């Protein structure tokens, strides 16, 4: 990416003064902004080299780049406007001003705490992804060497490798044995404590002398929760001796507590002696606390989660092989896969193998197959930007096992992809499940090492033949389905609304639960949609002004707010399309332009319109209001009706909706936003129905 693109990214997120901090993960730039409302998401996604953009609660914003994210990060930080740090917004402000400003902000979304939690997990692992990737390839090489008979089973108990191969084996062990120290450093840094203090606290539990306490004459073997453990009395208290190698839950818990201790000490210790006494007292408190309490809790918490998943897999490897690939497409966007990664590591340490990564491979390759389908279509359509995006995402997936560029750069932006990808996931899971039953595999496909599921790591799985067939099936099915159906939404508004609803349900189960569920099954929709299509075609012929700026009017009186303030992740994340939301002050919803009603819900909570200007509009009155089953709504139109700007669509009773506890905030979405260059709010703040709401720029 050229430096001018780096400058464009900075400008699109609100300029250098709006950037409070900037970090990056394996594929994304992670901005902490002073004001998230200043971001032009459409402009960000139009920048060459950008695969996608992900707004988050708490003024956070992520820009998906792919494997070259480190280069882009360096280019941004090297810009003259970024000199002196990521933020210039605070220049001239006193400490009190900054604190007051931060306190005044509050959480912008309803899930800010969840974003913070999973960002903590992500940032604890993110800096060591390169080391983990490198180690996983060393492990794959060792597994391949054993398969080819060059060496004996390299990780079997009692096996002694020749010195040369033993040295190669150390190349990956160095990462996983000392993984707790790496996680402790990153997690402590993320939480605001001195990372080297966190490192030192965790290091105590990994010293040979700590393990040696369990070999003294005073050590006692006891049974706890069905496991044999070693304890020794220290200062009259029982100290449990564990092997903390490869453990990740203990350092994560330790860092979380250390952050609280660190902040508390800084409040009570004078600033001029903090350098000495804050680290000292932190270590004095946290080393015993970690050794006696936090460490064992982390070990047992991780073991409990691992045992739960192991019990499910033992009960039915067939069910487990299907559930994991179908769950991962929803877990990864939410960050829920990080704790599962920790369980994989724990399985390898305690069981000697892991049973999760095999089924997970079915999801990964279905994801990459869908991306391959998009790439083929992009080549056919000569879509240079999508071709570049899909090529980078596919390379990151097949070679590195990284799914985020595909997810954020493509799949979550085009709603038709997710259902096809899920069929690929199901295919791979079924092959693993049925194959495990036929081959009598009690734990399904397993691996004896933590690897990233890519082409390069296939030899690490056992049995390799079944795994290869499963991931190939997942890849091919997802790719072919995307190639057959396409990934864009060419349908008229009625069908587009249904597709967007289905896609939203796939992306976030439970989210947007009331998003026009009856449309897909409407018996009259086909005729109405056909009429809408004819109308749209005729209008398109009359309004062929390429590149023209058109406007969508406000459908009701109220206050215009950004879409990401809607308390529903599908709307807030822009999954159904770009737009805004209105906090209504009036009680009547009007047509935002001349056109045809192609989806009028009898419950009155949602309307889909095909406007003459080419936009396909969804108006969703409140959140979860479908549960009222029409109570409090007086619908004025029906499917197929011709409307003009200002034609009443529905009148609603505020008291009924508020008494039921449902938010009145009303998203106004452009369902076919991908067919336009930009969709931007005219302004935020008070608006009356009929006034300009959205500026929509046609493609040149």
XYZ file of C-alpha atoms in Angstrom:
700
model
C 0.000 0.000 0.000
C 1.350 3.409 -0.953
C 1.801 6.121 1.620
C -0.996 8.149 0.004
C -3.395 5.295 0.897
C -2.104 5.403 4.470
C -2.881 9.129 4.500
C -6.360 8.437 3.085
C -7.067 6.011 5.937
C -6.078 8.625 8.507
C -8.299 11.227 6.831
C -11.250 8.813 6.574
C -11.214 8.006 10.302
C -11.457 11.692 11.149
C -7.867 12.885 10.799
C -4.878 12.520 13.117
C -6.556 14.550 15.828
C -9.326 11.983 16.085
C -6.927 9.060 16.665
C -6.416 8.411 20.371
C -4.314 5.305 19.732
C -3.497 2.872 16.955
C -2.410 -0.762 17.181
C -2.721 -3.695 14.830
C -3.380 -7.428 14.939
C -2.504 -10.059 12.342
C -4.878 -8.589 9.759
C -6.441 -5.378 11.083
C -5.597 -1.841 12.090
C -7.249 -1.171 15.446
C -8.115 2.486 16.052
C -9.212 3.913 19.378
C -10.851 7.178 18.322
C -11.828 10.281 20.197
C -15.133 10.440 18.315
C -16.300 7.394 16.368
C -19.011 9.428 14.629
C -16.368 11.219 12.563
C -15.453 8.061 10.636
C -16.447 7.810 6.975
C -16.774 4.024 6.736
C -17.644 4.071 3.044
C -14.570 6.133 2.249
C -12.386 3.753 4.264
C -13.617 0.703 2.365
C -13.051 2.432 -0.988
C -9.321 2.914 -0.323
C -7.108 0.564 -2.388
C -5.734 -2.231 -0.217
C -8.505 -2.018 2.404
C -10.490 -5.250 2.652
C -13.208 -3.947 4.944
C -14.054 -1.847 7.988
C -15.615 -2.831 11.315
C -17.103 -0.149 13.635
C -17.184 -1.153 17.311
C -18.587 0.186 20.529
C -16.580 2.574 22.654
C -15.263 4.671 19.715
C -13.233 1.742 18.404
C -12.821 1.184 14.684
C -11.030 -1.610 12.825
C -9.707 -1.489 9.260
C -9.111 -4.906 7.666
C -5.882 -4.963 5.620
C -4.739 -8.586 5.519
C -1.218 -9.926 5.753
C 0.389 -6.570 4.942
C -1.041 -4.841 7.992
C 2.377 -4.301 9.593
C 3.549 -2.343 6.534
C 0.421 -0.189 6.495
C 0.744 0.452 10.218
C 4.351 1.563 9.745
C 3.364 3.837 6.860
C 0.645 5.485 8.934
C 2.915 6.005 11.920
C 5.583 7.472 9.595
C 3.237 10.169 8.252
C 4.319 13.700 9.259
C 0.813 14.383 10.639
C 1.278 11.462 13.059
C 4.536 12.803 14.464
C 4.595 12.791 18.238
C 2.152 9.928 18.672
C -1.145 8.601 17.482
C -3.217 11.422 18.831
C -2.977 15.143 18.612
C -6.474 15.653 19.919
C -5.331 15.986 23.462
C -2.731 18.659 22.750
C -3.350 21.650 24.928
C -5.694 19.789 27.248
C -4.949 19.426 30.913
C -5.083 16.042 32.634
C -8.374 17.068 34.200
C -9.787 18.029 30.792
C -8.792 14.706 29.286
C -10.262 12.725 32.181
C -13.475 14.733 32.052
C -13.774 14.203 28.317
C -13.247 10.466 28.653
C -15.750 10.213 31.518
C -18.319 12.185 29.538
C -18.135 9.847 26.571
C -19.470 6.709 28.199
C -20.084 3.576 26.172
C -21.410 4.315 22.709
C -22.913 0.867 22.257
C -24.681 -1.606 24.461
C -21.850 -4.128 24.158
C -18.839 -1.979 25.021
C -17.901 -4.250 27.927
C -18.049 -7.265 25.618
C -15.837 -5.499 23.066
C -13.384 -4.696 25.848
C -13.317 -8.287 27.092
C -12.622 -9.832 23.716
C -10.210 -7.085 22.758
C -8.307 -7.998 25.946
C -8.250 -11.642 24.859
C -7.303 -10.747 21.299
C -4.513 -8.360 22.261
C -3.114 -10.908 24.689
C -2.513 -13.302 21.796
C -2.138 -10.929 18.844
C 1.566 -10.026 19.202
C 2.590 -13.690 19.406
C 0.586 -14.895 16.403
C 3.731 -14.840 14.274
C 5.587 -17.038 16.739
C 2.599 -19.401 16.974
C 2.371 -19.605 13.180
C 6.089 -20.338 12.908
C 5.913 -22.976 15.637
C 2.903 -24.632 13.990
C 4.886 -25.103 10.772
C 7.788 -26.678 12.704
C 5.258 -29.055 14.275
C 3.807 -29.868 10.858
C 7.305 -30.614 9.559
C 7.922 -32.979 12.481
C 4.575 -34.708 11.887
C 5.356 -35.088 8.183
C 8.792 -36.515 8.982
C 7.209 -39.098 11.298
C 4.571 -39.977 8.689
C 7.257 -40.542 6.054
C 9.253 -42.698 8.469
C 12.271 -40.396 8.732
C 11.960 -40.332 12.539
C 9.992 -42.299 15.144
C 6.779 -40.891 16.637
C 8.377 -37.659 17.790
C 5.974 -36.876 20.640
C 5.257 -40.365 21.970
C 6.230 -41.000 25.613
C 9.744 -42.368 26.015
C 10.836 -41.671 22.431
C 14.397 -40.318 22.185
C 15.150 -38.449 18.971
C 18.617 -38.143 17.410
C 20.312 -34.879 18.480
C 19.661 -33.161 15.121
C 15.938 -33.869 15.199
C 15.767 -33.174 18.924
C 17.125 -29.706 18.187
C 14.469 -29.142 15.506
C 11.882 -30.242 18.057
C 13.081 -27.536 20.447
C 12.314 -24.892 17.825
C 8.573 -25.178 18.449
C 8.715 -26.165 22.126
C 10.323 -22.827 22.993
C 7.076 -21.080 21.982
C 4.580 -23.310 23.740
C 6.513 -24.004 26.928
C 6.993 -20.300 27.584
C 3.589 -19.286 26.207
C 2.312 -18.269 29.696
C 5.106 -15.692 29.955
C 4.288 -14.240 26.541
C 0.576 -14.059 27.354
C 1.309 -12.555 30.791
C 3.420 -9.799 29.188
C 0.806 -8.925 26.537
C -2.184 -9.134 28.870
C -0.489 -7.004 31.542
C 0.402 -4.393 28.941
C -3.167 -4.365 27.627
C -4.610 -3.921 31.107
C -2.365 -0.931 31.838
C 0.163 -2.554 34.190
C 3.929 -2.851 33.727
C 4.213 -5.842 31.331
C 7.573 -6.894 32.770
C 6.039 -7.052 36.228
C 3.337 -9.344 34.852
C 6.028 -11.403 33.141
C 8.000 -11.706 36.406
C 4.951 -12.735 38.438
C 4.082 -15.545 36.036
C 7.742 -16.543 35.725
C 7.853 -17.531 39.412
C 5.438 -20.396 38.754
C 7.630 -21.652 35.898
C 10.953 -21.716 37.714
C 12.586 -25.131 38.157
C 12.704 -24.334 41.856
C 8.913 -23.929 41.971
C 8.431 -27.357 40.417
C 11.137 -28.669 42.756
C 8.981 -27.821 45.788
C 6.711 -30.666 44.745
C 9.592 -33.141 44.987
C 10.590 -32.380 48.566
C 9.896 -34.693 51.470
C 7.114 -32.380 52.673
C 5.145 -32.677 49.423
C 1.812 -34.487 49.668
C -0.167 -36.242 46.919
C -3.892 -35.612 47.209
C -6.981 -36.093 45.055
C -8.950 -32.978 44.116
C -11.945 -33.050 41.761
C -10.883 -36.476 40.590
C -7.299 -35.441 39.766
C -4.054 -36.258 41.530
C -2.314 -33.067 42.614
C 0.805 -32.260 44.587
C 0.676 -29.799 47.491
C 3.262 -28.522 49.940
C 2.842 -26.366 53.038
C 4.276 -22.849 52.637
C 3.793 -20.452 55.543
C 1.188 -22.898 56.828
C -0.866 -22.716 53.633
C -1.231 -25.451 50.992
C 0.595 -24.513 47.778
C -0.507 -26.523 44.744
C 2.335 -27.390 42.376
C 1.354 -27.414 38.708
C 3.253 -27.550 35.459
C 2.233 -24.182 34.022
C 3.870 -24.774 30.612
C 1.473 -23.882 27.752
C -1.194 -22.682 30.211
C -2.992 -19.485 29.156
C -5.910 -19.105 31.562
C -3.688 -18.466 34.643
C -1.726 -15.568 33.048
C -4.942 -14.023 31.716
C -6.566 -14.087 35.165
C -3.343 -12.889 36.791
C -3.109 -9.898 34.436
C -6.742 -8.932 35.035
C -6.174 -8.811 38.801
C -2.764 -7.145 38.395
C -4.382 -4.323 36.450
C -6.706 -3.559 39.361
C -3.848 -3.726 41.883
C -1.634 -1.503 39.739
C -4.280 1.178 39.298
C -5.143 1.096 42.990
C -1.527 1.495 44.053
C -1.007 4.428 41.695
C -3.880 6.225 43.380
C -2.481 5.894 46.899
C 1.298 6.034 46.350
C 2.839 9.478 45.698
C 3.910 9.921 42.092
C 7.571 10.613 42.920
C 8.054 7.123 44.461
C 5.738 5.098 42.224
C 8.612 3.783 40.101
C 9.973 1.873 43.095
C 7.023 0.920 45.225
C 4.259 0.210 42.700
C 6.171 -2.697 41.075
C 7.484 -3.913 44.446
C 4.114 -3.984 46.203
C 2.440 -5.403 43.086
C 4.885 -8.313 43.080
C 4.610 -8.690 46.851
C 0.837 -9.059 46.542
C 0.507 -10.824 43.216
C 3.221 -13.500 43.373
C 1.699 -15.302 46.404
C -1.832 -14.601 45.137
C -1.001 -16.128 41.762
C 0.868 -19.127 43.158
C -1.687 -19.986 45.864
C -4.992 -18.949 44.273
C -5.126 -17.444 40.766
C -2.897 -20.045 39.124
C -4.859 -23.050 40.419
C -8.173 -21.341 39.597
C -6.952 -20.737 36.049
C -5.831 -24.328 35.680
C -9.112 -25.728 36.986
C -11.256 -23.283 34.974
C -9.458 -24.248 31.792
C -9.671 -27.928 32.675
C -13.417 -27.636 33.347
C -14.052 -26.077 29.924
C -11.809 -28.633 28.260
C -13.559 -31.504 30.059
C -16.965 -30.169 29.010
C -15.994 -30.141 25.345
C -14.256 -33.509 25.727
C -17.422 -34.991 27.241
C -19.490 -33.766 24.296
C -16.958 -35.176 21.848
C -16.781 -38.488 23.714
C -20.578 -38.734 23.857
C -20.883 -38.197 20.101
C -17.951 -37.328 17.849
C -20.519 -37.156 15.036
C -22.489 -34.327 16.678
C -19.314 -32.557 17.775
C -17.889 -32.668 14.239
C -21.000 -30.907 12.923
C -21.501 -28.363 15.715
C -17.943 -26.967 15.707
C -17.806 -25.989 11.986
C -21.282 -24.444 12.182
C -20.481 -22.510 15.381
C -17.147 -21.035 14.339
C -18.515 -18.671 11.634
C -20.372 -16.862 14.403
C -17.706 -17.198 17.100
C -14.831 -15.671 15.126
C -16.517 -12.296 14.340
C -17.408 -11.988 18.036
C -13.940 -12.987 19.258
C -15.288 -16.042 21.062
C -12.701 -18.300 19.438
C -9.845 -17.039 21.641
C -10.890 -19.024 24.736
C -11.314 -22.104 22.508
C -7.736 -21.679 21.293
C -6.655 -21.793 24.923
C -8.587 -25.037 25.409
C -6.846 -26.559 22.380
C -3.490 -25.832 23.987
C -4.688 -27.311 27.261
C -5.930 -30.467 25.520
C -2.510 -31.027 23.979
C -0.799 -30.546 27.331
C -3.142 -32.789 29.347
C -4.439 -35.340 26.817
C -1.538 -35.366 24.381
C -3.879 -34.506 21.485
C -6.601 -32.048 20.503
C -9.960 -32.964 18.962
C -11.261 -29.447 18.177
C -8.900 -28.369 15.405
C -10.007 -31.104 12.989
C -13.668 -29.997 12.791
C -12.475 -26.376 12.936
C -10.584 -27.040 9.698
C -13.918 -27.717 7.964
C -15.062 -24.201 8.845
C -11.803 -22.599 7.791
C -11.728 -24.280 4.398
C -15.408 -23.532 3.781
C -14.548 -19.902 4.508
C -11.619 -20.008 2.078
C -13.754 -21.816 -0.529
C -16.369 -19.056 -0.420
C -13.574 -16.536 -0.936
C -12.295 -18.567 -3.898
C -15.805 -18.452 -5.398
C -15.862 -14.672 -5.057
C -12.420 -14.476 -6.657
C -13.573 -16.477 -9.689
C -16.600 -14.206 -10.123
C -14.446 -11.100 -9.696
C -12.170 -12.309 -12.507
C -15.190 -12.931 -14.741
C -16.651 -9.505 -13.984
C -13.260 -7.785 -14.245
C -13.816 -6.282 -10.805
C -10.265 -5.203 -10.044
C -10.841 -4.119 -6.435
C -12.691 -7.296 -5.419
C -10.140 -9.400 -7.259
C -7.388 -7.794 -5.190
C -9.350 -8.193 -1.965
C -10.211 -11.842 -2.598
C -6.682 -12.749 -3.717
C -5.139 -11.354 -0.529
C -7.781 -12.971 1.676
C -7.404 -16.348 -0.037
C -3.614 -16.280 0.273
C -3.847 -15.410 3.984
C -6.267 -18.301 4.460
C -4.711 -21.106 2.465
C -1.129 -20.343 3.508
C -1.604 -18.935 7.003
C -4.954 -20.309 8.152
C -6.191 -16.783 8.929
C -9.906 -16.242 8.231
C -10.386 -12.602 9.253
C -9.501 -11.037 5.863
C -12.140 -13.223 4.215
C -14.734 -12.591 6.918
C -14.387 -8.850 7.340
C -13.224 -8.048 3.833
C -15.891 -10.019 1.962
C -18.291 -12.360 3.734
C -19.860 -9.988 6.247
C -20.237 -7.337 3.558
C -22.244 -9.526 1.156
C -25.148 -11.304 2.787
C -25.536 -14.007 0.142
C -22.192 -15.604 1.038
C -22.815 -16.734 4.631
C -25.614 -19.266 3.934
C -23.530 -20.874 1.144
C -20.465 -20.958 3.356
C -22.491 -22.647 6.119
C -23.447 -25.418 3.690
C -19.721 -25.940 3.099
C -19.153 -26.060 6.876
C -21.926 -28.629 7.231
C -20.473 -30.715 4.399
C -17.036 -30.844 6.007
C -18.531 -31.611 9.414
C -20.672 -34.437 8.030
C -17.674 -36.005 6.301
C -15.690 -35.919 9.555
C -18.625 -37.218 11.604
C -19.566 -40.062 9.260
C -15.911 -40.941 8.642
C -15.239 -41.101 12.382
C -18.146 -43.533 12.834
C -17.081 -45.734 9.922
C -13.425 -45.797 10.985
C -14.256 -46.240 14.676
C -12.422 -43.098 15.775
C -13.405 -42.482 19.430
C -12.281 -38.843 19.349
C -12.742 -38.006 15.673
C -9.905 -36.326 13.813
C -7.097 -35.333 16.180
C -3.783 -33.522 16.127
C -0.940 -33.680 18.609
C 0.015 -30.047 18.138
C -1.536 -26.590 18.040
C -1.534 -25.525 14.387
C -3.323 -23.043 12.136
C -5.576 -24.959 9.760
C -4.088 -24.194 6.349
C -2.782 -26.128 3.360
C 0.653 -26.296 4.949
C -0.545 -27.923 8.179
C -2.659 -30.747 6.711
C 0.017 -33.389 7.584
C -0.428 -32.602 11.301
C -3.893 -34.245 11.408
C -4.734 -37.894 11.983
C -6.114 -39.601 10.012
C -4.811 -37.345 7.293
C -6.911 -38.950 4.556
C -10.245 -38.251 6.260
C -9.180 -34.718 7.136
C -8.095 -34.026 3.561
C -11.412 -35.264 2.132
C -13.375 -33.204 4.688
C -11.611 -29.892 4.103
C -11.628 -30.418 0.333
C -15.373 -31.081 0.444
C -16.012 -27.987 2.556
C -13.878 -25.856 0.233
C -15.397 -27.082 -3.045
C -19.033 -26.967 -1.902
C -18.752 -23.400 -0.576
C -16.875 -22.251 -3.684
C -19.314 -23.819 -6.152
C -22.414 -22.506 -4.337
C -21.038 -18.959 -4.311
C -20.105 -19.234 -8.001
C -23.607 -20.476 -8.889
C -25.591 -17.969 -6.846
C -23.232 -14.990 -6.967
C -22.345 -12.910 -3.966
C -24.065 -9.623 -4.823
C -27.748 -8.827 -4.414
C -29.252 -8.119 -7.866
C -32.859 -8.763 -6.802
C -35.531 -6.062 -6.562
C -36.284 -4.648 -3.156
C -38.663 -7.368 -1.960
C -36.238 -10.185 -2.664
C -33.337 -8.058 -1.429
C -35.087 -7.541 1.887
C -35.607 -11.287 2.250
C -31.989 -12.053 1.349
C -30.722 -9.438 3.773
C -32.914 -10.875 6.499
C -31.636 -14.409 5.871
C -28.067 -13.174 5.753
C -28.480 -11.261 8.996
C -29.832 -14.318 10.727
C -26.812 -16.267 9.550
C -24.258 -13.683 10.595
C -25.549 -13.190 14.109
C -28.066 -15.737 15.388
C -30.633 -14.066 17.567
C -29.742 -10.603 16.313
C -32.319 -8.700 14.250
C -34.809 -11.379 15.280
C -37.699 -9.307 14.056
C -36.204 -8.304 10.734
C -39.188 -8.949 8.439
C -39.372 -12.724 9.006
C -42.508 -13.226 6.935
C -41.224 -11.823 3.668
C -39.467 -14.943 2.427
C -42.637 -16.974 2.768
C -45.101 -14.402 1.453
C -47.346 -15.933 -1.186
C -47.928 -12.586 -2.904
C -44.307 -11.476 -2.989
C -43.397 -12.973 -6.346
C -46.000 -10.956 -8.202
C -45.299 -7.808 -6.223
C -41.551 -8.186 -6.686
C -42.080 -8.664 -10.412
C -44.157 -5.507 -10.571
C -41.503 -3.707 -8.540
C -38.798 -4.957 -10.887
C -40.672 -3.677 -13.944
C -41.216 -0.328 -12.261
C -37.551 -0.151 -11.252
C -36.445 -0.986 -14.800
C -38.628 1.684 -16.301
C -37.485 4.250 -13.780
C -33.834 3.275 -14.294
C -34.253 3.955 -17.999
C -35.708 7.370 -17.233
C -33.090 8.264 -14.601
C -29.864 7.125 -16.208
C -27.818 10.054 -14.914
C -24.608 8.186 -14.129
C -22.815 9.490 -11.073
C -25.727 11.707 -10.037
C -26.352 12.547 -6.389
C -29.804 11.499 -5.203
C -31.457 11.959 -1.826
C -33.695 9.901 0.413
C -36.085 11.838 2.620
C -36.649 11.270 6.324
C -39.647 8.971 6.899
C -40.578 10.369 10.303
C -39.947 13.210 12.746
C -37.199 12.725 15.292
C -33.455 12.863 15.878
C -31.025 11.325 13.392
C -28.287 9.229 15.034
C -25.519 6.994 13.639
C -26.504 3.460 12.725
C -24.014 1.950 15.182
C -26.062 3.297 18.105
C -28.899 0.863 17.336
C -29.078 -1.806 20.094
C -28.991 -4.636 17.588
C -25.637 -5.922 16.262
C -26.915 -6.646 12.742
C -28.200 -3.123 12.175
C -25.403 -1.483 14.175
C -22.707 -3.371 12.266
C -24.123 -2.390 8.875
C -24.696 -6.041 8.010
C -28.006 -5.288 6.264
C -26.659 -2.199 4.543
C -25.659 1.423 5.189
C -27.993 4.041 6.558
C -28.917 5.890 9.739
C -31.393 5.551 12.578
C -34.020 7.953 13.890
C -35.144 8.370 17.474
C -38.764 9.278 16.718
C -40.629 12.201 18.214
C -43.657 11.745 15.940
C -45.907 8.708 15.603
C -46.387 8.424 11.829
C -43.993 6.897 9.313
C -44.121 8.350 5.796
C -42.725 7.204 2.456
C -39.204 8.655 2.029
C -39.665 8.975 -1.746
C -41.812 8.056 -4.718
C -41.922 4.356 -5.512
C -43.582 1.011 -4.852
C -44.226 -0.799 -1.567
C -42.805 -4.291 -2.060
C -42.926 -5.472 1.545
C -45.527 -4.134 3.970
C -45.587 -6.240 7.098
C -49.085 -6.781 8.527
C -47.566 -6.251 11.976
C -46.620 -2.732 10.868
C -43.078 -2.925 12.212
C -41.185 -2.987 8.892
C -41.543 -1.801 5.303
C -39.512 -2.434 2.159
C -39.787 0.095 -0.670
C -38.383 0.247 -4.209
C -37.989 3.969 -4.881
C -37.996 5.482 -8.347
C -34.496 6.862 -7.782
C -33.109 3.300 -7.672
C -32.676 2.904 -3.906
C -34.158 -0.042 -2.038
C -35.160 1.142 1.425
C -35.938 -0.767 4.600
C -37.693 1.114 7.407
C -37.727 -0.866 10.656
C -39.945 0.716 13.321
C -38.333 -0.063 16.678
C -36.378 -3.130 17.765
C -38.139 -6.433 18.550
C -41.506 -4.755 17.852
C -42.570 -7.743 15.743
C -43.319 -9.395 19.095
C -46.272 -7.009 19.518
C -47.980 -8.835 16.609
C -49.448 -5.601 15.266
C -50.685 -4.194 18.580
C -50.221 -0.432 18.557
C -49.665 -0.253 14.772
C -52.182 1.082 12.204
C -50.885 0.070 8.755
C -51.918 2.409 5.906
C -50.485 0.591 2.833
C -50.177 -2.896 1.383
C -47.799 -4.729 -0.937
C -47.834 -3.304 -4.456
C -49.181 0.127 -3.498
C -47.774 3.133 -5.323
C -46.596 5.841 -2.886
C -45.280 9.379 -3.184
C -42.973 11.265 -0.832
C -44.960 11.860 2.354
C -47.535 9.082 1.855
C -48.347 7.684 5.341
C -47.175 4.084 5.758
C -48.100 3.372 9.382
C -49.089 5.129 12.581
C -47.848 3.667 15.857
C -48.778 4.096 19.504
C -45.660 5.115 21.478
C -47.250 4.170 24.798
C -47.883 0.574 23.716
C -44.316 0.089 22.456
C -42.685 1.772 25.457
C -44.845 -0.163 27.925
C -43.693 -3.398 26.275
C -40.100 -2.291 26.832
C -39.018 -2.179 23.186
C -36.701 0.566 21.847
C -38.385 2.964 19.427
C -35.208 3.734 17.506
C -35.955 3.230 13.799
C -33.208 2.137 11.356
C -33.513 3.438 7.789
C -31.373 1.169 5.589
C -30.338 1.285 1.930
C -30.441 -2.435 1.149
C -28.667 -2.101 -2.191
C -25.939 0.196 -0.858
C -23.279 -1.872 -2.644
C -24.580 -0.627 -5.989
C -23.767 3.002 -5.102
C -20.481 4.780 -4.567
C -21.483 6.297 -1.213
C -24.445 6.397 1.159
C -24.005 9.191 3.714
C -26.262 10.954 6.212
C -27.051 14.538 5.253
C -26.629 15.519 8.907
C -27.183 14.189 12.398
C -29.621 15.781 14.809
C -33.280 16.904 14.629
C -35.166 16.153 11.415
C -38.742 16.369 10.143
C -40.319 13.926 7.735
C -39.727 14.867 4.118
C -36.450 16.638 4.880
C -33.262 15.245 3.240
C -31.918 12.313 5.259
C -29.405 10.412 3.098
C -27.143 11.459 0.229
C -26.704 8.566 -2.209
C -24.032 8.919 -4.900
C -24.510 6.801 -8.008
C -21.500 5.009 -9.406
C -19.661 6.774 -12.188
